[in-house]
Coordinates of C-alpha atoms and ligand atoms in Angstrom, one line a residue:
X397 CA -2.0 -17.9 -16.2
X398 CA 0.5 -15.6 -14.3
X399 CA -1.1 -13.6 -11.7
X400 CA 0.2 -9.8 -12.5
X401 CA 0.4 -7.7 -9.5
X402 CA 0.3 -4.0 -9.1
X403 CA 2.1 -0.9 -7.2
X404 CA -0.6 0.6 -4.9
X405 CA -0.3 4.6 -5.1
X406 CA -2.9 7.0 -3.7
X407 CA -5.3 4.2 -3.3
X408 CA -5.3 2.7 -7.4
X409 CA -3.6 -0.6 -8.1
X410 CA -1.1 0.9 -11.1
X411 CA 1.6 -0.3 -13.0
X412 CA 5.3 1.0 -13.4
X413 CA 5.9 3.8 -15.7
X414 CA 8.5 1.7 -17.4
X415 CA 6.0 -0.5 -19.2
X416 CA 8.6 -3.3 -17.2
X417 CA 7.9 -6.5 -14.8
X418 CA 9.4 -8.6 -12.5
X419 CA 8.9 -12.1 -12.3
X420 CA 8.4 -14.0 -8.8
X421 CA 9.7 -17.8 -8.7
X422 CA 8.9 -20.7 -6.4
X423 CA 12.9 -21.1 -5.1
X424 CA 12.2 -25.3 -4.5
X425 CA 10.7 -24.8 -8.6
X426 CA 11.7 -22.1 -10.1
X427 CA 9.1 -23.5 -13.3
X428 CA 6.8 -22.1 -10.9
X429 CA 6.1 -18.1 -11.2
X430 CA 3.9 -16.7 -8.5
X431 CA 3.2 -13.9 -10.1
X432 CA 4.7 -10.5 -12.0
X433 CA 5.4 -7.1 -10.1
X434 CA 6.1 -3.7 -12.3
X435 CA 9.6 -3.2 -12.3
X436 CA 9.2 0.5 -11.2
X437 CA 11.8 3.8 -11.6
X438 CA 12.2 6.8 -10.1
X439 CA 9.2 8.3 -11.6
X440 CA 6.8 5.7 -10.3
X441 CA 8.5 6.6 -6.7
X442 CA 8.1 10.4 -7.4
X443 CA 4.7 9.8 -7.7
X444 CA 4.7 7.0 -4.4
X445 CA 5.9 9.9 -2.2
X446 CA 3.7 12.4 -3.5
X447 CA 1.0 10.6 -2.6
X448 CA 2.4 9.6 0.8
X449 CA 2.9 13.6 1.4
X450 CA -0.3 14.5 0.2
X451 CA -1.9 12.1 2.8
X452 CA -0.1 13.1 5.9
X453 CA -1.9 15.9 7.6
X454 CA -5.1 14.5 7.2
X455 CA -3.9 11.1 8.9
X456 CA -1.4 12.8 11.5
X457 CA -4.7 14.2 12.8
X458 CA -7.0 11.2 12.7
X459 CA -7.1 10.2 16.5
X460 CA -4.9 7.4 17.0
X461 CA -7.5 5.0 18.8
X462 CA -9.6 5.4 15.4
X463 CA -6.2 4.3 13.3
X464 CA -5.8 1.7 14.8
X465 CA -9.1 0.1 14.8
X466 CA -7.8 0.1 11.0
X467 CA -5.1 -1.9 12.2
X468 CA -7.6 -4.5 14.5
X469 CA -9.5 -4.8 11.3
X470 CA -6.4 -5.6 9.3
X471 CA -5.5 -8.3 12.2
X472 CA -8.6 -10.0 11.7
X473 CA -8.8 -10.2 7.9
X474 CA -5.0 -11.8 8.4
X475 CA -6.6 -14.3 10.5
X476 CA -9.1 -15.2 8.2
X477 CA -6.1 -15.4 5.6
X478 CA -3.7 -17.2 7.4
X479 CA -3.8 -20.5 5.8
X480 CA -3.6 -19.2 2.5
X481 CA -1.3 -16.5 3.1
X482 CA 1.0 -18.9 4.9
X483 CA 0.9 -21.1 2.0
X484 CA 2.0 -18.0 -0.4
X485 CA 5.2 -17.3 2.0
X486 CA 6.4 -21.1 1.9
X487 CA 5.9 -20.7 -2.5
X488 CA 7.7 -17.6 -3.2
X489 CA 9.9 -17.5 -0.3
X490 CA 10.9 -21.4 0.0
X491 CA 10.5 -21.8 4.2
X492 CA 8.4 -25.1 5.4
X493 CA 4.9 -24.8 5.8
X494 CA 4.7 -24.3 9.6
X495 CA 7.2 -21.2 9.3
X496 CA 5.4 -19.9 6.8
X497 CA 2.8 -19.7 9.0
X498 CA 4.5 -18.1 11.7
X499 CA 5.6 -15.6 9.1
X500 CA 2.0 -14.8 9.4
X501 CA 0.8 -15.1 12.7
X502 CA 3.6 -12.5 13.7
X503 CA 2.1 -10.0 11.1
X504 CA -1.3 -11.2 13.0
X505 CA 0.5 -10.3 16.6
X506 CA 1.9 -7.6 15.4
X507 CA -1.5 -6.1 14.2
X508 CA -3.4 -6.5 17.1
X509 CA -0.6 -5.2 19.4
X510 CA 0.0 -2.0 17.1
X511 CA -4.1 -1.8 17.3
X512 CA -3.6 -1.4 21.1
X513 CA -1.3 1.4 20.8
X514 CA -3.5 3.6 18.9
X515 CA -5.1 3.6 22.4
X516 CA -2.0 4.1 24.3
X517 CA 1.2 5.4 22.4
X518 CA 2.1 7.4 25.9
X519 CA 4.1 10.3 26.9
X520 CA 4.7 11.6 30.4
X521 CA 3.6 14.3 32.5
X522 CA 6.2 15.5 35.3
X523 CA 5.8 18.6 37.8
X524 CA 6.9 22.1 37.2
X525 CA 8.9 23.4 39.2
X526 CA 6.5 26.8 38.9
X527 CA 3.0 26.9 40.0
X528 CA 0.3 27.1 37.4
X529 CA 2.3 25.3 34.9
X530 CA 1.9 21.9 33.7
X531 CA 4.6 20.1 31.5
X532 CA 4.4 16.9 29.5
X533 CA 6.1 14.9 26.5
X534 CA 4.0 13.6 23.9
X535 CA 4.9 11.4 20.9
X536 CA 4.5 13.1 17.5
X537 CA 4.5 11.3 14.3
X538 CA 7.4 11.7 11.9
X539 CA 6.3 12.6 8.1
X540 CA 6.7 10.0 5.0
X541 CA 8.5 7.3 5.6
X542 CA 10.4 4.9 2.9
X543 CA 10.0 1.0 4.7
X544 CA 12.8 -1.7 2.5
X545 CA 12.1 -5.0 3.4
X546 CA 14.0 -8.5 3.0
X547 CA 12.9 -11.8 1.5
X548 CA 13.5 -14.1 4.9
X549 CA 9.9 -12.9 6.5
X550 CA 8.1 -11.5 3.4
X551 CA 5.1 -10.8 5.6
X552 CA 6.5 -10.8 9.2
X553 CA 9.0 -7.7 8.7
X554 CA 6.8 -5.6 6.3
X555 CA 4.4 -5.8 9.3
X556 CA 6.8 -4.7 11.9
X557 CA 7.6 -1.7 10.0
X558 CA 3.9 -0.8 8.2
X559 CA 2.0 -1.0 11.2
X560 CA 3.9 0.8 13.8
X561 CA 4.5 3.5 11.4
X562 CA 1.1 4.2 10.3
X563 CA -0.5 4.0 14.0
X564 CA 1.5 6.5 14.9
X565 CA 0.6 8.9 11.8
X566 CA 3.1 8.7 9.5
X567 CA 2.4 8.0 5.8
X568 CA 4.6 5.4 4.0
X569 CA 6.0 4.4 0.8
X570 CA 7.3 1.0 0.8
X571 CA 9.5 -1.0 -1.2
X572 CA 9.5 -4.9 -0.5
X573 CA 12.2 -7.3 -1.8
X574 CA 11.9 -8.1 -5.5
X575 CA 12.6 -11.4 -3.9
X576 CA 9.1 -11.8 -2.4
X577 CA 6.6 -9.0 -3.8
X578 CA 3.5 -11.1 -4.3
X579 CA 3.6 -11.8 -0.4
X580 CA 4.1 -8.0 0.3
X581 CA 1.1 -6.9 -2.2
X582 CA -0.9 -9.4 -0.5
X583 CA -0.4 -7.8 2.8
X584 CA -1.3 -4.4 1.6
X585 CA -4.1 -5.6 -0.1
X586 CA -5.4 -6.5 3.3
X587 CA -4.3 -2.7 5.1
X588 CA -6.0 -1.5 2.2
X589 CA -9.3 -3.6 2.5
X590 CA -9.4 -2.3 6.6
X591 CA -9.6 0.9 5.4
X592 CA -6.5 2.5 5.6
X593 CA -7.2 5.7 3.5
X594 CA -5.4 6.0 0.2
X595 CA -2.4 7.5 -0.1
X596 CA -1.4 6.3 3.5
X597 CA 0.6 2.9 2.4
X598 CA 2.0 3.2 -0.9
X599 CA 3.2 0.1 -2.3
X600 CA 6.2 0.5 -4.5
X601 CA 8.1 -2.8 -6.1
X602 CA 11.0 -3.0 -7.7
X603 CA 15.1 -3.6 -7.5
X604 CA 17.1 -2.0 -4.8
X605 CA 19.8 -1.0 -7.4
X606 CA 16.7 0.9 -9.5
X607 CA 14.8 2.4 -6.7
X608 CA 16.2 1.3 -2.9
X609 CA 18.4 3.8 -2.7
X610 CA 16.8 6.4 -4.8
X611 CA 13.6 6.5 -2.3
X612 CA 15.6 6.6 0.8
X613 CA 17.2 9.5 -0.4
X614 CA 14.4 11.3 -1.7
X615 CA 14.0 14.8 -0.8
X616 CA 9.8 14.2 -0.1
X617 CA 11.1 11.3 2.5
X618 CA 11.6 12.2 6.5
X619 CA 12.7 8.9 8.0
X620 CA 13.9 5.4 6.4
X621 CA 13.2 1.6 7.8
X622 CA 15.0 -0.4 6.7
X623 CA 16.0 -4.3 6.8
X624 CA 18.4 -6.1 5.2
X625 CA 22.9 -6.5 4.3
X626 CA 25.5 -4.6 6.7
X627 CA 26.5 -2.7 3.3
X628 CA 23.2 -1.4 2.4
X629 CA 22.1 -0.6 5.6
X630 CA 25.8 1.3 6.4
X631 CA 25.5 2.9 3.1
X632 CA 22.1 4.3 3.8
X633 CA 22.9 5.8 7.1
X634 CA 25.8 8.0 6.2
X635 CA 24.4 9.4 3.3
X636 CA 20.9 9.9 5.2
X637 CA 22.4 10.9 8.5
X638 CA 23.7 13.5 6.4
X639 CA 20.3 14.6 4.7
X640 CA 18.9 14.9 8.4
X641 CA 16.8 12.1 7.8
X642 CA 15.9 9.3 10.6
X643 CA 17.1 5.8 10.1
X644 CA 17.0 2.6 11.5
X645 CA 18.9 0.0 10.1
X646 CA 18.3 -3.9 11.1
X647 CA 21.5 -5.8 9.9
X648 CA 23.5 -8.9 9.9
X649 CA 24.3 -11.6 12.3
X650 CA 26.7 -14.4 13.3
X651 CA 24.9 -15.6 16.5
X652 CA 26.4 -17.8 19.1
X653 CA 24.9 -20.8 21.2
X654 CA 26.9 -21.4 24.0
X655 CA 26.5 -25.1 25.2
X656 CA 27.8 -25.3 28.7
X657 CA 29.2 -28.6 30.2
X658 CA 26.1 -28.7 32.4
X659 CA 23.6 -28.3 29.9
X660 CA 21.1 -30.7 29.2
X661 CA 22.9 -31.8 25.7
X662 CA 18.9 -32.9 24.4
X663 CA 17.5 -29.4 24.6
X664 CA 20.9 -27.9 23.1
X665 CA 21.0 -30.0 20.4
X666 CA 17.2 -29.7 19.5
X667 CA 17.8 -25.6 20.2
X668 CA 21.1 -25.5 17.9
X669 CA 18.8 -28.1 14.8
X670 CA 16.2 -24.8 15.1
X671 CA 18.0 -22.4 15.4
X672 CA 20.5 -23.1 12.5
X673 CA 18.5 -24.7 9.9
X674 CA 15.2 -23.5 10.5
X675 CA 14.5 -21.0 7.8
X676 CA 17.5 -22.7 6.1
X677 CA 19.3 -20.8 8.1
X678 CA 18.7 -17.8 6.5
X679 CA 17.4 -15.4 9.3
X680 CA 19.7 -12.5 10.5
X681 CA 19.1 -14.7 13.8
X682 CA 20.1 -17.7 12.7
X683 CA 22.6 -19.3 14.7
X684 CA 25.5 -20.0 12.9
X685 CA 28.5 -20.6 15.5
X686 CA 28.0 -23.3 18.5
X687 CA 30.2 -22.3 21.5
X688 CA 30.9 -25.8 23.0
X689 CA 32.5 -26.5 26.5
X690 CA 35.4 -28.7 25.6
X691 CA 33.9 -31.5 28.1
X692 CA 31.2 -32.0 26.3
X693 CA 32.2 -30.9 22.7
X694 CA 32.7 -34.7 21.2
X695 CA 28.8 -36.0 22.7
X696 CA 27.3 -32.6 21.6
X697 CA 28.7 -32.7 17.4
X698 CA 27.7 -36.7 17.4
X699 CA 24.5 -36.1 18.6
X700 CA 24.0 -33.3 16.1
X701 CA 25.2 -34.8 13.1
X702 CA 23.3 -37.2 13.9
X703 CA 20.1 -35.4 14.2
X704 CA 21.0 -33.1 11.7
X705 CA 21.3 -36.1 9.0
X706 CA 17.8 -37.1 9.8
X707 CA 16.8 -33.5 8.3
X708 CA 14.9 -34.2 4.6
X709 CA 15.4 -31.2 1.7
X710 CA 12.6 -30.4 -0.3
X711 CA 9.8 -28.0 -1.4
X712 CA 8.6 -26.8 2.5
X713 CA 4.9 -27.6 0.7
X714 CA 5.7 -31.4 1.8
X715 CA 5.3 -32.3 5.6
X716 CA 7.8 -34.4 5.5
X717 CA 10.2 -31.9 4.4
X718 CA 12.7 -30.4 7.4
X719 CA 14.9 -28.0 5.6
X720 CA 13.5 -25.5 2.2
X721 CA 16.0 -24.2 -0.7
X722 CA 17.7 -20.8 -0.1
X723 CA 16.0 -17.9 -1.7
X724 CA 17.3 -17.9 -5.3
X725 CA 20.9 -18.8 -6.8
X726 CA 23.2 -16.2 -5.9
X727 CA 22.2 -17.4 -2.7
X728 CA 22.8 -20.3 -3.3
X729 CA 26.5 -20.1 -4.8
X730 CA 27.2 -17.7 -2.1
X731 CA 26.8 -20.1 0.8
X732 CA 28.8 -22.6 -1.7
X733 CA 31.6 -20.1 -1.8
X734 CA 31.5 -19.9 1.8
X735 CA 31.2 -24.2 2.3
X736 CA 34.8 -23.9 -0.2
X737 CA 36.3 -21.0 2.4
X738 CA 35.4 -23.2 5.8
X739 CA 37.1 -26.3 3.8
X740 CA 40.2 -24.4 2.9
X741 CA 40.6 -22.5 5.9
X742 CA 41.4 -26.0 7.4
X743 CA 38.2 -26.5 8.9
X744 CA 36.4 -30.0 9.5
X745 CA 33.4 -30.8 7.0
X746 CA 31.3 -32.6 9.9
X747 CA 28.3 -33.1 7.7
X748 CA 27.0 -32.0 4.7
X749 CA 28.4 -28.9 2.2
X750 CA 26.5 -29.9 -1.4
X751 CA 24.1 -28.7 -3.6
X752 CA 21.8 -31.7 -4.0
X753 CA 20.0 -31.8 -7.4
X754 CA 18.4 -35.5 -7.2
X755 CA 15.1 -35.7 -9.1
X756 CA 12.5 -32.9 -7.7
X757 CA 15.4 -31.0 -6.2
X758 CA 17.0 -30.2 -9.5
X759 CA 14.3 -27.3 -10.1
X760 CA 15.5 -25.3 -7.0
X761 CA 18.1 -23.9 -4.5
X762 CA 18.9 -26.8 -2.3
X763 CA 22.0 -27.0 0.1
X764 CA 22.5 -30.1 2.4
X765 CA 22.8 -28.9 6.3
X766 CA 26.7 -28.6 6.8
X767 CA 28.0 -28.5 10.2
X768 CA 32.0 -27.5 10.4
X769 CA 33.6 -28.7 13.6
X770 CA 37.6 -27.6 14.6
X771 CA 36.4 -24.1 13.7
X772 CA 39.2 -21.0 14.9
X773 CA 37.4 -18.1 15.6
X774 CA 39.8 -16.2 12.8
X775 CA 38.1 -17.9 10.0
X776 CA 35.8 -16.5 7.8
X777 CA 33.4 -18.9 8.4
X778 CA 33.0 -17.6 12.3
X779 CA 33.5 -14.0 11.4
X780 CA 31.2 -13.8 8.4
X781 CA 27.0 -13.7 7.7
X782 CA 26.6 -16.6 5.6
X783 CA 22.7 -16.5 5.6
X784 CA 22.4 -20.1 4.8
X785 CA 22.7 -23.4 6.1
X786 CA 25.8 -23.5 7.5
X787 CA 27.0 -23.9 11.2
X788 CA 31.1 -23.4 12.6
X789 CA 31.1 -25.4 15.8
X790 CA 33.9 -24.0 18.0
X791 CA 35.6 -25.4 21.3
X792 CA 35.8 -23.5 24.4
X793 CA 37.2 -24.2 27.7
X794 CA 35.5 -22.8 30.0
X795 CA 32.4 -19.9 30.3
X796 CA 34.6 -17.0 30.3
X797 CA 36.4 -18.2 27.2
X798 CA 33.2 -19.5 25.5
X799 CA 31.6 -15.3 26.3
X800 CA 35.4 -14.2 24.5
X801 CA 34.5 -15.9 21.5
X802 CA 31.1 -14.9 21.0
X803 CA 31.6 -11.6 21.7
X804 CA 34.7 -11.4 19.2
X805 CA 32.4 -11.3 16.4
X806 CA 31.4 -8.1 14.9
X807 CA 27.7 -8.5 14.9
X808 CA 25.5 -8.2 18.0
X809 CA 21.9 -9.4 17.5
X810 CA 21.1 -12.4 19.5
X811 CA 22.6 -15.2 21.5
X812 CA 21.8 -17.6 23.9
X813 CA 23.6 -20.2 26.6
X814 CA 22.4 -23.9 27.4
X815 CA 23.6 -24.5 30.8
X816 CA 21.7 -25.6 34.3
X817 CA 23.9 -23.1 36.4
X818 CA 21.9 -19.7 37.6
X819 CA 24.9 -18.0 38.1
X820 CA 25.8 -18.7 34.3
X821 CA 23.1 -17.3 33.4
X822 CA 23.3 -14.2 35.2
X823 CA 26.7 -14.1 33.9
X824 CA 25.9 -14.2 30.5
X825 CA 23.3 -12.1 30.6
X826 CA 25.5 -9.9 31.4
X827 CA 28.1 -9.7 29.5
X828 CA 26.9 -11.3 26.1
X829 CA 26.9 -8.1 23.6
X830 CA 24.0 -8.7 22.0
X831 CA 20.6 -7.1 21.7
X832 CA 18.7 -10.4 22.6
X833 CA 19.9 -13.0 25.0
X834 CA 18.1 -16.5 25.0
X835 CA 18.7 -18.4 27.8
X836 CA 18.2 -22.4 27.1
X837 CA 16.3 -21.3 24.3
X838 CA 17.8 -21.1 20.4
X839 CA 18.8 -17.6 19.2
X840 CA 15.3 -17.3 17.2
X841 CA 11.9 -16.5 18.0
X842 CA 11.9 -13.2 19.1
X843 CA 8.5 -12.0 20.2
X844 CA 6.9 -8.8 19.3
X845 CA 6.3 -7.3 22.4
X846 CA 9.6 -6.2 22.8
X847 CA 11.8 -4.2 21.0
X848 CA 13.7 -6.4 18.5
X849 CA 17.4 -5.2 17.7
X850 CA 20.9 -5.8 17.9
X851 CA 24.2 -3.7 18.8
X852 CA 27.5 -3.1 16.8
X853 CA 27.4 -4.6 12.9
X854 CA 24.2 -6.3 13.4
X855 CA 21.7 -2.3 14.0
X856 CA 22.0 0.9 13.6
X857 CA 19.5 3.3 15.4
X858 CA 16.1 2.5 16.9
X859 CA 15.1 -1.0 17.3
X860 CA 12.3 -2.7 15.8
X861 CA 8.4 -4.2 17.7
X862 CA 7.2 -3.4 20.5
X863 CA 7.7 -2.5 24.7
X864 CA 9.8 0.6 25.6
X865 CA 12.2 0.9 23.5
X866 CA 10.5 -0.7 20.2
X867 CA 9.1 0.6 17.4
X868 CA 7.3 3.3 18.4
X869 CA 10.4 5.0 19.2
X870 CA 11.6 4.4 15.8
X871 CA 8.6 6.3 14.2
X872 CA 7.5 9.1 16.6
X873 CA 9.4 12.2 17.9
X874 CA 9.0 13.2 21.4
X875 CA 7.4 16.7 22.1
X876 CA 7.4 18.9 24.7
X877 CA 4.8 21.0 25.8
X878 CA 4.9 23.6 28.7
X879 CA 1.6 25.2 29.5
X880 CA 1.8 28.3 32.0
X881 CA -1.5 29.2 33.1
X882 CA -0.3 31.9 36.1
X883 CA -1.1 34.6 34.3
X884 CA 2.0 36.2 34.9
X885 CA 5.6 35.8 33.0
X886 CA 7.3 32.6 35.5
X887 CA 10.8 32.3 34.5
X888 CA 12.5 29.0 35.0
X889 CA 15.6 28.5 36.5
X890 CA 15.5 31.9 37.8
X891 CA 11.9 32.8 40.1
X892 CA 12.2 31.6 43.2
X893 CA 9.1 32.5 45.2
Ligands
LIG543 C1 15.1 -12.2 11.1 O1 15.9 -13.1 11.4 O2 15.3 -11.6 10.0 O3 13.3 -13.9 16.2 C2 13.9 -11.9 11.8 C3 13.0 -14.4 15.1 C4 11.9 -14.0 14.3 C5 12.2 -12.8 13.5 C6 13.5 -13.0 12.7 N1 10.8 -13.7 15.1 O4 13.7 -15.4 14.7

């Protein structure tokens, strides 16, 4: 029987006012449903925000240490949950088990660092320049928030928005992918168990063409999260920035590996594997153009098309499966489209660039690994997002040259060098424009400590997690408070004694 799951508003599980539902497949079988979600309208978000308004003065004012002890509770029931939970993210949203996991584990990291800043969430206090007059900054919570979420990290990226927003004190109402809901009701389900008060997180599924945009805009809404395309998240910021409404947008990416001709070819070629296939390669840091030094270009595409061959498709349930389907089938004929574009553009088909539909496979989304070699960076395959499993391997002759290219794209949100040299390094730490720099480490597996984000196509306002600079930025506004205690009018600026 198909499990039907509910919109959470003011604390009652409750189903769309259209009477409608939204069916969640398994993308490796789509015979497989997970479950149903209410296809909701503008009504049922009326109602989402109402509730969220209705619920923020009471939990602006609840200290924050005691919110997030919410949160520390919520961290250990997704501990407790992890195994299943993990299991549900590799079902509905097709990654291999051990991703899925980590899907959890950095809603799990997440948590408990979130917890700790219901103890911390700092301002500063400076000197006045008066006597008997203190000054400080303190961080005040926003208002309602709308959070929109992707499919790639069904539970990851709802955490990195849900928690930081409500430890500070701002109510939510959030809208998941219709991609992934079960995973996203499942994480509320546990915010709501901790005992976040109802009305706080409001849970509100559905299309982004029905209700993305709708919310976003809506006139009971103060700030907008959101994840997901260059064109929705450009969209939303010019017609918010002009409603006065904070956003952060997390974007696209085309990020580069630069493989130096001193790098240690085993650890680039493992790094490039992960880093473009893993999640079948359908992370906004996924890297999906290799920079190669020209000395070593020839050894490096052997020994990754030859790794990259060994690389099984299948339902990410299996353990011997290395690479899941993509997330449904517009998807899928998307990254075919692009496959078509790299071959006409007159690049080399290395490895890969079919749908594969043998036996088991037949029942889901799956696209061999394709690696394109004698890529120019003009092509649309090195310009473009492709969100799938698809890699443009490009030649370059020297360090400067191989910076060029990767900076030419239009996105910014990670990148990383494999190279032995320090002064590399320090080079391209330098002058790689990107909001994450790995150095001989893959583009992914950011950590949640610090703030997660990238520059030009690929963000748009504050970044994401944690450290200065993070999340909490995204969801407080700084205050200032002057407190003159002289007795006497002190003027500023002007009192010189
Ligand atoms: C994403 O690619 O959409 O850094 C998020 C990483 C993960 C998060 C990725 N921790 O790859």
């Amino acid at each position: 029987m198909t499990a039907n799951y509910k919109n959470l508003i003011n604390g009652k599980w409750t189903d769309s006012a259209s009477g409608k539902t939204l069916k969640s497949v398994n993308p490796a079988n789509t015979d497989e449903v997970i479950g149903t979600v209410p296809a909701s309208i503008a009504k049922d978000v009326d109602e989402a925000v109402a509730a969220a308004r209705k619920a923020y003065p009471g939990w602006r004012l609840l200290p924050a240490p005691k919110r997030g002890e919410i949160l520390f509770r919520a961290a250990e029931l997704l501990v407790k949950r992890k195994d299943e939970l993990g299991r549900l993210v590799t079902r509905e949203m097709g990654k291999v088990l051990p991703e899925g996991l980590g899907d959890v584990q950095e809603a799990i990291d997440m948590a408990y660092y979130m917890a700790g800043e219901g103890r911390r969430l700092s301002g500063e206090t400076v000197p006045s320049e008066l006597p008997s007059k203190d000054c400080k900054s303190v961080r005040v919570p926003i208002g309602v928030f709308a959070l929109i979420t992707p499919w790639n990290f069904p539970i990851a990226i709802p955490s990195w928005k849900l928690l930081p927003s409500i430890v500070s004190g701002n109510t939510v109402v959030f809208k998941p992918s219709s991609y992934t809901p079960v995973c996203a009701t499942r994480l509320v389900e546990v915010l709501h168990e901790a005992g976040v008060p109802e009305g706080v997180v409001n849970l509100v599924h559905g299309t982004g063409d029905e209700i993305g945009e709708y919310l976003s805009t809506h006139r009971g809404v103060d700030g907008v999260s959101f994840t997901g395309s260059t064109a929705v998240g450009e969209r939303l910021a010019r017609i918010c920035g002009g409603l006065e409404k904070e956003i952060s947008c997390e974007m696209g990416g085309k990020n580069p590996i630069i493989v130096m001709d001193d790098a240690r070819l085993d650890l680039a070629v493992e790094g490039a594997l992960w880093a473009a296939f893993g999640t079948t390669g359908q992370r906004c840091t996924a890297a999906s153009r290799l920079i190669v030094h020209e000395k070593v270009h020839d050894k490096f595409i052997d020994m990754l098309a030859a790794a990259a061959k060994k690389l099984k498709l299948g339902d990410g349930l299996k353990k011997e499966t290395g690479v899941g389907p993509l997330i449904n089938e517009a998807q899928m004929n998307k990254v075919l489209g692009y496959i078509e574009t790299g071959r006409k553009e007159g690049a080399r088909l290395l490895l890969g660039g079919k749908r594969r539909t043998e036996g088991e496979l037949a029942k889901g989304f799956f696209i061999e690994p394709t690696i394109f070699t004698g890529v120019d960076p003009e092509m649309r395959i090195a310009r473009e997002e492709i969100f799938g499993p698809v890699v443009a391997v490009l030649k370059a002759k020297d360090l400067t040259d191989a910076i060029g290219i990767a900076n030419g794209a239009e996105y910014g949100l990670s990148s990383s060098i494999y190279t032995q040299d320090v002064n590399n390094t320090a080079i391209a730490e330098r002058d790689l424009e990107a909001g994450i720099v790995y150095i001989n480490a893959p583009t992914i597996g950011a950590e949640i400590q610090l703030p997660f984000g990238g520059t030009k196509k690929s963000g748009l306002g504050r970044k994401e997690a944690g450290g200065r600079g993070g999340a909490l930025d995204m969801f407080t506004k700084w205050k200032v408070v002057y407190r003159d205690f002289s007795g006497r009018l002190q003027r500023a600026q002007i009192d010189k004694e």
